[in-house]
């Protein structure tokens, strides 16, 4: 009786393999018109993997990176501490990134996902077709110096054309280029507020107000200047236009 109980899983496994020759541990390969497509369990595994990497992808290879860094520089220049909060800045950067990346996402869906779903392309062909719009977007903002750096670090052969740059070297190059651009914009944003701080500090010291921190005195003037020039409209408009 015990021997039969121990052998039952083996018989069940052999029967399952006989009825499902294209399956392995629940991972199936179903033939369609174009090529073999992944079964539902493997699709779920891949979907969960993509969802795990999605925050890093969203923060790294989209305009989200430049926008968040610039907005945090702006908040520090204004001296408003935690106003607006991090949630507000991240939400604003997310919506702006969706607006900028909408054409690229549409091209990826039309060139990669739709043909794959219809069975016209294999997985490799669909990945190649879908990565082309993303590579075009990244190439527009990645500096040649940064691309060359990561090509050397990866020991990859020199590409003949920009389209031949591997995406594994293009993505970190884009991150470095965006960080440099964001720091340059942040430095420019700091200048007018720095002038206000210097003027207020010199005035308070000349009149002998050494007990009152100059930052507390200059904060209302910086906020008033930012509101009078409609600073949010100027900063957000300039950031979005810089990607077109």
PDB file of C-alpha atoms in Angstrom:
ATOM      1  CA  UNK A   1       0.000   0.000   0.000  1.00  0.00           C
ATOM      2  CA  UNK A   2       2.798   2.401   0.898  1.00  0.00           C
ATOM      3  CA  UNK A   3       4.725   1.491  -2.249  1.00  0.00           C
ATOM      4  CA  UNK A   4       1.659   2.242  -4.374  1.00  0.00           C
ATOM      5  CA  UNK A   5       1.245   5.609  -2.628  1.00  0.00           C
ATOM      6  CA  UNK A   6       4.871   6.526  -3.281  1.00  0.00           C
ATOM      7  CA  UNK A   7       4.673   5.538  -6.951  1.00  0.00           C
ATOM      8  CA  UNK A   8       1.403   7.419  -7.546  1.00  0.00           C
ATOM      9  CA  UNK A   9       3.093  10.807  -8.232  1.00  0.00           C
ATOM     10  CA  UNK A  10       5.354   9.145 -10.782  1.00  0.00           C
ATOM     11  CA  UNK A  11       2.423   7.634 -12.647  1.00  0.00           C
ATOM     12  CA  UNK A  12       0.579  10.943 -12.464  1.00  0.00           C
ATOM     13  CA  UNK A  13       3.627  12.784 -13.820  1.00  0.00           C
ATOM     14  CA  UNK A  14       4.043  10.318 -16.675  1.00  0.00           C
ATOM     15  CA  UNK A  15       0.359  10.571 -17.524  1.00  0.00           C
ATOM     16  CA  UNK A  16       0.559  14.364 -17.472  1.00  0.00           C
ATOM     17  CA  UNK A  17       3.601  14.263 -19.742  1.00  0.00           C
ATOM     18  CA  UNK A  18       1.798  11.919 -22.095  1.00  0.00           C
ATOM     19  CA  UNK A  19      -1.214  14.195 -22.375  1.00  0.00           C
ATOM     20  CA  UNK A  20       0.859  17.428 -22.506  1.00  0.00           C
ATOM     21  CA  UNK A  21       4.027  16.733 -24.506  1.00  0.00           C
ATOM     22  CA  UNK A  22       4.852  20.430 -24.836  1.00  0.00           C
ATOM     23  CA  UNK A  23       4.632  21.207 -21.118  1.00  0.00           C
ATOM     24  CA  UNK A  24       7.235  21.132 -18.367  1.00  0.00           C
ATOM     25  CA  UNK A  25       6.231  21.855 -14.768  1.00  0.00           C
ATOM     26  CA  UNK A  26       3.206  23.758 -15.987  1.00  0.00           C
ATOM     27  CA  UNK A  27       5.194  25.842 -18.501  1.00  0.00           C
ATOM     28  CA  UNK A  28       3.745  25.218 -21.920  1.00  0.00           C
ATOM     29  CA  UNK A  29       4.743  26.167 -25.430  1.00  0.00           C
ATOM     30  CA  UNK A  30       1.693  26.452 -27.657  1.00  0.00           C
ATOM     31  CA  UNK A  31       2.164  26.682 -31.407  1.00  0.00           C
ATOM     32  CA  UNK A  32       0.525  29.586 -33.208  1.00  0.00           C
ATOM     33  CA  UNK A  33       0.675  30.864 -36.771  1.00  0.00           C
ATOM     34  CA  UNK A  34       4.061  32.521 -36.443  1.00  0.00           C
ATOM     35  CA  UNK A  35       5.992  30.550 -33.852  1.00  0.00           C
ATOM     36  CA  UNK A  36       5.802  28.989 -30.417  1.00  0.00           C
ATOM     37  CA  UNK A  37       4.173  31.241 -27.839  1.00  0.00           C
ATOM     38  CA  UNK A  38       4.641  30.998 -24.100  1.00  0.00           C
ATOM     39  CA  UNK A  39       2.022  29.325 -21.963  1.00  0.00           C
ATOM     40  CA  UNK A  40       0.020  31.103 -19.296  1.00  0.00           C
ATOM     41  CA  UNK A  41       2.243  30.146 -16.302  1.00  0.00           C
ATOM     42  CA  UNK A  42       5.400  31.377 -18.034  1.00  0.00           C
ATOM     43  CA  UNK A  43       3.610  34.541 -19.146  1.00  0.00           C
ATOM     44  CA  UNK A  44       2.679  35.199 -15.501  1.00  0.00           C
ATOM     45  CA  UNK A  45       6.297  34.682 -14.420  1.00  0.00           C
ATOM     46  CA  UNK A  46       7.571  37.069 -17.088  1.00  0.00           C
ATOM     47  CA  UNK A  47       4.868  39.613 -16.235  1.00  0.00           C
ATOM     48  CA  UNK A  48       5.807  39.564 -12.547  1.00  0.00           C
ATOM     49  CA  UNK A  49       9.472  39.983 -13.487  1.00  0.00           C
ATOM     50  CA  UNK A  50       8.669  42.982 -15.676  1.00  0.00           C
ATOM     51  CA  UNK A  51       6.508  44.510 -12.936  1.00  0.00           C
ATOM     52  CA  UNK A  52       9.416  44.123 -10.488  1.00  0.00           C
ATOM     53  CA  UNK A  53      11.789  45.942 -12.834  1.00  0.00           C
ATOM     54  CA  UNK A  54       9.214  48.522 -13.925  1.00  0.00           C
ATOM     55  CA  UNK A  55       9.983  51.125 -11.189  1.00  0.00           C
ATOM     56  CA  UNK A  56      13.698  51.063 -12.028  1.00  0.00           C
ATOM     57  CA  UNK A  57      12.937  51.313 -15.753  1.00  0.00           C
ATOM     58  CA  UNK A  58      10.511  54.160 -15.182  1.00  0.00           C
ATOM     59  CA  UNK A  59      12.965  56.133 -13.051  1.00  0.00           C
ATOM     60  CA  UNK A  60      16.018  55.520 -15.230  1.00  0.00           C
ATOM     61  CA  UNK A  61      15.210  55.532 -18.948  1.00  0.00           C
ATOM     62  CA  UNK A  62      12.371  58.047 -19.071  1.00  0.00           C
ATOM     63  CA  UNK A  63      12.213  61.848 -18.553  1.00  0.00           C
ATOM     64  CA  UNK A  64      11.233  61.045 -14.954  1.00  0.00           C
ATOM     65  CA  UNK A  65      14.909  61.167 -13.976  1.00  0.00           C
ATOM     66  CA  UNK A  66      15.606  64.692 -15.214  1.00  0.00           C
ATOM     67  CA  UNK A  67      12.287  66.086 -13.996  1.00  0.00           C
ATOM     68  CA  UNK A  68      12.570  64.765 -10.440  1.00  0.00           C
ATOM     69  CA  UNK A  69      16.158  65.974 -10.010  1.00  0.00           C
ATOM     70  CA  UNK A  70      15.290  69.452 -11.320  1.00  0.00           C
ATOM     71  CA  UNK A  71      12.212  69.717  -9.088  1.00  0.00           C
ATOM     72  CA  UNK A  72      14.221  68.751  -6.016  1.00  0.00           C
ATOM     73  CA  UNK A  73      16.867  71.343  -6.917  1.00  0.00           C
ATOM     74  CA  UNK A  74      14.103  73.911  -7.276  1.00  0.00           C
ATOM     75  CA  UNK A  75      12.667  73.099  -3.858  1.00  0.00           C
ATOM     76  CA  UNK A  76      16.086  73.438  -2.247  1.00  0.00           C
ATOM     77  CA  UNK A  77      16.698  76.740  -4.042  1.00  0.00           C
ATOM     78  CA  UNK A  78      13.404  78.110  -2.749  1.00  0.00           C
ATOM     79  CA  UNK A  79      14.298  77.005   0.767  1.00  0.00           C
ATOM     80  CA  UNK A  80      10.818  75.630   1.462  1.00  0.00           C
ATOM     81  CA  UNK A  81      12.186  72.457   3.076  1.00  0.00           C
ATOM     82  CA  UNK A  82       9.534  69.760   2.419  1.00  0.00           C
ATOM     83  CA  UNK A  83       7.006  71.874   0.504  1.00  0.00           C
ATOM     84  CA  UNK A  84       5.907  70.612  -1.989  1.00  0.00           C
ATOM     85  CA  UNK A  85       6.189  67.123  -0.525  1.00  0.00           C
ATOM     86  CA  UNK A  86       8.047  64.289  -2.196  1.00  0.00           C
ATOM     87  CA  UNK A  87       4.761  62.621  -3.147  1.00  0.00           C
ATOM     88  CA  UNK A  88       3.632  65.739  -5.016  1.00  0.00           C
ATOM     89  CA  UNK A  89       6.928  66.118  -6.876  1.00  0.00           C
ATOM     90  CA  UNK A  90       7.060  62.434  -7.807  1.00  0.00           C
ATOM     91  CA  UNK A  91       3.433  62.497  -8.954  1.00  0.00           C
ATOM     92  CA  UNK A  92       4.028  65.584 -11.084  1.00  0.00           C
ATOM     93  CA  UNK A  93       7.159  64.028 -12.611  1.00  0.00           C
ATOM     94  CA  UNK A  94       5.239  60.820 -13.329  1.00  0.00           C
ATOM     95  CA  UNK A  95       2.423  62.567 -15.191  1.00  0.00           C
ATOM     96  CA  UNK A  96       4.863  64.694 -17.192  1.00  0.00           C
ATOM     97  CA  UNK A  97       6.852  61.572 -18.091  1.00  0.00           C
ATOM     98  CA  UNK A  98       3.679  59.853 -19.318  1.00  0.00           C
ATOM     99  CA  UNK A  99       2.880  62.836 -21.535  1.00  0.00           C
ATOM    100  CA  UNK A 100       6.375  62.878 -23.049  1.00  0.00           C
ATOM    101  CA  UNK A 101       6.672  59.105 -23.488  1.00  0.00           C
ATOM    102  CA  UNK A 102       3.175  58.562 -24.907  1.00  0.00           C
ATOM    103  CA  UNK A 103       4.284  58.645 -28.596  1.00  0.00           C
ATOM    104  CA  UNK A 104       7.156  56.247 -27.861  1.00  0.00           C
ATOM    105  CA  UNK A 105       4.881  53.873 -25.943  1.00  0.00           C
ATOM    106  CA  UNK A 106       2.371  53.928 -28.813  1.00  0.00           C
ATOM    107  CA  UNK A 107       5.079  53.018 -31.318  1.00  0.00           C
ATOM    108  CA  UNK A 108       6.334  50.198 -29.086  1.00  0.00           C
ATOM    109  CA  UNK A 109       2.806  48.801 -28.788  1.00  0.00           C
ATOM    110  CA  UNK A 110       2.069  49.021 -32.498  1.00  0.00           C
ATOM    111  CA  UNK A 111       5.429  47.709 -33.739  1.00  0.00           C
ATOM    112  CA  UNK A 112       6.120  45.056 -31.120  1.00  0.00           C
ATOM    113  CA  UNK A 113       3.179  43.924 -29.049  1.00  0.00           C
ATOM    114  CA  UNK A 114       0.400  43.893 -31.642  1.00  0.00           C
ATOM    115  CA  UNK A 115       2.304  41.756 -34.212  1.00  0.00           C
ATOM    116  CA  UNK A 116       3.429  39.394 -31.429  1.00  0.00           C
ATOM    117  CA  UNK A 117      -0.128  39.033 -30.180  1.00  0.00           C
ATOM    118  CA  UNK A 118      -1.335  38.332 -33.706  1.00  0.00           C
ATOM    119  CA  UNK A 119       1.344  35.678 -34.197  1.00  0.00           C
ATOM    120  CA  UNK A 120       3.121  37.562 -36.985  1.00  0.00           C
ATOM    121  CA  UNK A 121       6.432  37.892 -35.101  1.00  0.00           C
ATOM    122  CA  UNK A 122       8.487  35.693 -32.838  1.00  0.00           C
ATOM    123  CA  UNK A 123       9.521  36.850 -29.388  1.00  0.00           C
ATOM    124  CA  UNK A 124      12.994  37.889 -30.582  1.00  0.00           C
ATOM    125  CA  UNK A 125      11.619  39.766 -33.586  1.00  0.00           C
ATOM    126  CA  UNK A 126       9.007  41.496 -31.442  1.00  0.00           C
ATOM    127  CA  UNK A 127      11.686  42.586 -28.953  1.00  0.00           C
ATOM    128  CA  UNK A 128      13.815  43.988 -31.768  1.00  0.00           C
ATOM    129  CA  UNK A 129      10.885  45.858 -33.281  1.00  0.00           C
ATOM    130  CA  UNK A 130       9.723  47.196 -29.912  1.00  0.00           C
ATOM    131  CA  UNK A 131      13.184  48.349 -28.816  1.00  0.00           C
ATOM    132  CA  UNK A 132      13.727  50.444 -31.967  1.00  0.00           C
ATOM    133  CA  UNK A 133      11.511  53.432 -30.874  1.00  0.00           C
ATOM    134  CA  UNK A 134      13.036  53.327 -27.389  1.00  0.00           C
ATOM    135  CA  UNK A 135      16.573  53.318 -28.794  1.00  0.00           C
ATOM    136  CA  UNK A 136      15.702  56.267 -31.027  1.00  0.00           C
ATOM    137  CA  UNK A 137      14.466  58.209 -27.992  1.00  0.00           C
ATOM    138  CA  UNK A 138      17.516  57.347 -25.893  1.00  0.00           C
ATOM    139  CA  UNK A 139      19.933  58.215 -28.710  1.00  0.00           C
ATOM    140  CA  UNK A 140      18.484  61.728 -28.917  1.00  0.00           C
ATOM    141  CA  UNK A 141      19.572  62.556 -25.354  1.00  0.00           C
ATOM    142  CA  UNK A 142      22.523  60.248 -24.637  1.00  0.00           C
ATOM    143  CA  UNK A 143      25.857  61.955 -25.132  1.00  0.00           C
ATOM    144  CA  UNK A 144      28.378  60.353 -27.451  1.00  0.00           C
ATOM    145  CA  UNK A 145      31.030  60.529 -24.716  1.00  0.00           C
ATOM    146  CA  UNK A 146      28.857  58.531 -22.306  1.00  0.00           C
ATOM    147  CA  UNK A 147      27.981  55.957 -24.975  1.00  0.00           C
ATOM    148  CA  UNK A 148      31.663  55.531 -25.762  1.00  0.00           C
ATOM    149  CA  UNK A 149      32.439  55.025 -22.073  1.00  0.00           C
ATOM    150  CA  UNK A 150      29.990  52.150 -21.662  1.00  0.00           C
ATOM    151  CA  UNK A 151      30.976  50.606 -24.973  1.00  0.00           C
ATOM    152  CA  UNK A 152      34.551  50.465 -23.663  1.00  0.00           C
ATOM    153  CA  UNK A 153      33.459  49.119 -20.272  1.00  0.00           C
ATOM    154  CA  UNK A 154      31.433  46.346 -21.916  1.00  0.00           C
ATOM    155  CA  UNK A 155      34.258  45.541 -24.375  1.00  0.00           C
ATOM    156  CA  UNK A 156      31.770  45.669 -27.242  1.00  0.00           C
ATOM    157  CA  UNK A 157      32.887  46.339 -30.824  1.00  0.00           C
ATOM    158  CA  UNK A 158      32.465  49.863 -32.129  1.00  0.00           C
ATOM    159  CA  UNK A 159      29.069  50.272 -33.823  1.00  0.00           C
ATOM    160  CA  UNK A 160      28.970  51.212 -37.496  1.00  0.00           C
ATOM    161  CA  UNK A 161      25.837  53.358 -37.099  1.00  0.00           C
ATOM    162  CA  UNK A 162      23.977  54.822 -34.096  1.00  0.00           C
ATOM    163  CA  UNK A 163      21.268  52.196 -34.590  1.00  0.00           C
ATOM    164  CA  UNK A 164      23.873  49.484 -33.915  1.00  0.00           C
ATOM    165  CA  UNK A 165      24.558  50.706 -30.371  1.00  0.00           C
ATOM    166  CA  UNK A 166      23.440  47.940 -27.978  1.00  0.00           C
ATOM    167  CA  UNK A 167      20.674  48.945 -25.638  1.00  0.00           C
ATOM    168  CA  UNK A 168      22.668  47.572 -22.682  1.00  0.00           C
ATOM    169  CA  UNK A 169      25.230  50.353 -23.211  1.00  0.00           C
ATOM    170  CA  UNK A 170      22.695  52.944 -24.311  1.00  0.00           C
ATOM    171  CA  UNK A 171      20.560  52.880 -21.165  1.00  0.00           C
ATOM    172  CA  UNK A 172      23.321  53.690 -18.619  1.00  0.00           C
ATOM    173  CA  UNK A 173      24.715  56.296 -21.020  1.00  0.00           C
ATOM    174  CA  UNK A 174      21.286  57.939 -21.102  1.00  0.00           C
ATOM    175  CA  UNK A 175      21.179  57.959 -17.287  1.00  0.00           C
ATOM    176  CA  UNK A 176      24.540  59.734 -17.044  1.00  0.00           C
ATOM    177  CA  UNK A 177      23.559  62.256 -19.714  1.00  0.00           C
ATOM    178  CA  UNK A 178      20.263  63.016 -17.981  1.00  0.00           C
ATOM    179  CA  UNK A 179      21.985  63.480 -14.631  1.00  0.00           C
ATOM    180  CA  UNK A 180      24.379  65.997 -16.161  1.00  0.00           C
ATOM    181  CA  UNK A 181      21.546  67.878 -17.876  1.00  0.00           C
ATOM    182  CA  UNK A 182      19.496  67.913 -14.656  1.00  0.00           C
ATOM    183  CA  UNK A 183      22.411  69.263 -12.609  1.00  0.00           C
ATOM    184  CA  UNK A 184      23.056  71.975 -15.197  1.00  0.00           C
ATOM    185  CA  UNK A 185      19.407  73.083 -15.066  1.00  0.00           C
ATOM    186  CA  UNK A 186      19.462  72.943 -11.271  1.00  0.00           C
ATOM    187  CA  UNK A 187      22.561  75.160 -11.121  1.00  0.00           C
ATOM    188  CA  UNK A 188      20.862  77.740 -13.355  1.00  0.00           C
ATOM    189  CA  UNK A 189      17.759  77.668 -11.136  1.00  0.00           C
ATOM    190  CA  UNK A 190      19.884  78.288  -8.049  1.00  0.00           C
ATOM    191  CA  UNK A 191      21.497  81.500  -9.361  1.00  0.00           C
ATOM    192  CA  UNK A 192      18.626  84.038  -8.936  1.00  0.00           C
ATOM    193  CA  UNK A 193      17.744  82.700  -5.494  1.00  0.00           C
ATOM    194  CA  UNK A 194      21.409  82.732  -4.503  1.00  0.00           C
ATOM    195  CA  UNK A 195      21.577  86.428  -5.423  1.00  0.00           C
ATOM    196  CA  UNK A 196      18.575  87.123  -3.170  1.00  0.00           C
ATOM    197  CA  UNK A 197      20.268  85.242  -0.314  1.00  0.00           C
ATOM    198  CA  UNK A 198      23.472  87.256  -0.746  1.00  0.00           C
ATOM    199  CA  UNK A 199      21.615  90.582  -0.821  1.00  0.00           C
ATOM    200  CA  UNK A 200      19.513  89.746   2.232  1.00  0.00           C
ATOM    201  CA  UNK A 201      22.544  88.445   4.144  1.00  0.00           C
ATOM    202  CA  UNK A 202      24.554  91.613   3.421  1.00  0.00           C
ATOM    203  CA  UNK A 203      21.638  93.856   4.429  1.00  0.00           C
ATOM    204  CA  UNK A 204      20.930  92.009   7.679  1.00  0.00           C
ATOM    205  CA  UNK A 205      24.590  92.051   8.654  1.00  0.00           C
ATOM    206  CA  UNK A 206      24.938  95.754   7.857  1.00  0.00           C
ATOM    207  CA  UNK A 207      21.998  96.685  10.094  1.00  0.00           C
ATOM    208  CA  UNK A 208      23.204  94.394  12.870  1.00  0.00           C
ATOM    209  CA  UNK A 209      20.501  91.713  12.679  1.00  0.00           C
ATOM    210  CA  UNK A 210      22.894  88.918  13.539  1.00  0.00           C
ATOM    211  CA  UNK A 211      20.423  87.008  15.706  1.00  0.00           C
ATOM    212  CA  UNK A 212      17.934  86.489  12.856  1.00  0.00           C
ATOM    213  CA  UNK A 213      19.051  83.890  10.276  1.00  0.00           C
ATOM    214  CA  UNK A 214      19.233  85.439   6.777  1.00  0.00           C
ATOM    215  CA  UNK A 215      17.522  82.344   5.353  1.00  0.00           C
ATOM    216  CA  UNK A 216      14.313  83.138   7.237  1.00  0.00           C
ATOM    217  CA  UNK A 217      14.334  86.694   5.899  1.00  0.00           C
ATOM    218  CA  UNK A 218      15.095  85.737   2.294  1.00  0.00           C
ATOM    219  CA  UNK A 219      12.565  82.883   2.065  1.00  0.00           C
ATOM    220  CA  UNK A 220       9.486  85.129   1.642  1.00  0.00           C
ATOM    221  CA  UNK A 221      11.261  87.208  -1.009  1.00  0.00           C
ATOM    222  CA  UNK A 222      12.268  84.107  -2.982  1.00  0.00           C
ATOM    223  CA  UNK A 223       8.752  82.669  -2.847  1.00  0.00           C
ATOM    224  CA  UNK A 224       7.260  86.041  -3.840  1.00  0.00           C
ATOM    225  CA  UNK A 225       9.645  86.337  -6.798  1.00  0.00           C
ATOM    226  CA  UNK A 226       8.870  82.780  -7.914  1.00  0.00           C
ATOM    227  CA  UNK A 227       5.116  83.424  -7.765  1.00  0.00           C
ATOM    228  CA  UNK A 228       5.305  86.793  -9.550  1.00  0.00           C
ATOM    229  CA  UNK A 229       7.184  85.369 -12.541  1.00  0.00           C
ATOM    230  CA  UNK A 230       4.834  82.324 -12.655  1.00  0.00           C
ATOM    231  CA  UNK A 231       7.747  80.061 -11.907  1.00  0.00           C
ATOM    232  CA  UNK A 232       5.925  76.727 -12.016  1.00  0.00           C
ATOM    233  CA  UNK A 233       4.673  77.415 -15.524  1.00  0.00           C
ATOM    234  CA  UNK A 234       8.127  78.458 -16.699  1.00  0.00           C
ATOM    235  CA  UNK A 235       9.991  75.536 -15.128  1.00  0.00           C
ATOM    236  CA  UNK A 236       7.537  72.810 -16.154  1.00  0.00           C
ATOM    237  CA  UNK A 237       7.103  74.246 -19.641  1.00  0.00           C
ATOM    238  CA  UNK A 238      10.862  74.456 -20.174  1.00  0.00           C
ATOM    239  CA  UNK A 239      11.386  70.915 -18.891  1.00  0.00           C
ATOM    240  CA  UNK A 240       8.761  69.396 -21.175  1.00  0.00           C
ATOM    241  CA  UNK A 241       9.954  71.408 -24.194  1.00  0.00           C
ATOM    242  CA  UNK A 242      13.509  70.222 -23.648  1.00  0.00           C
ATOM    243  CA  UNK A 243      12.411  66.723 -24.733  1.00  0.00           C
ATOM    244  CA  UNK A 244      10.892  67.841 -28.051  1.00  0.00           C
TER     245      UNK A 244
END
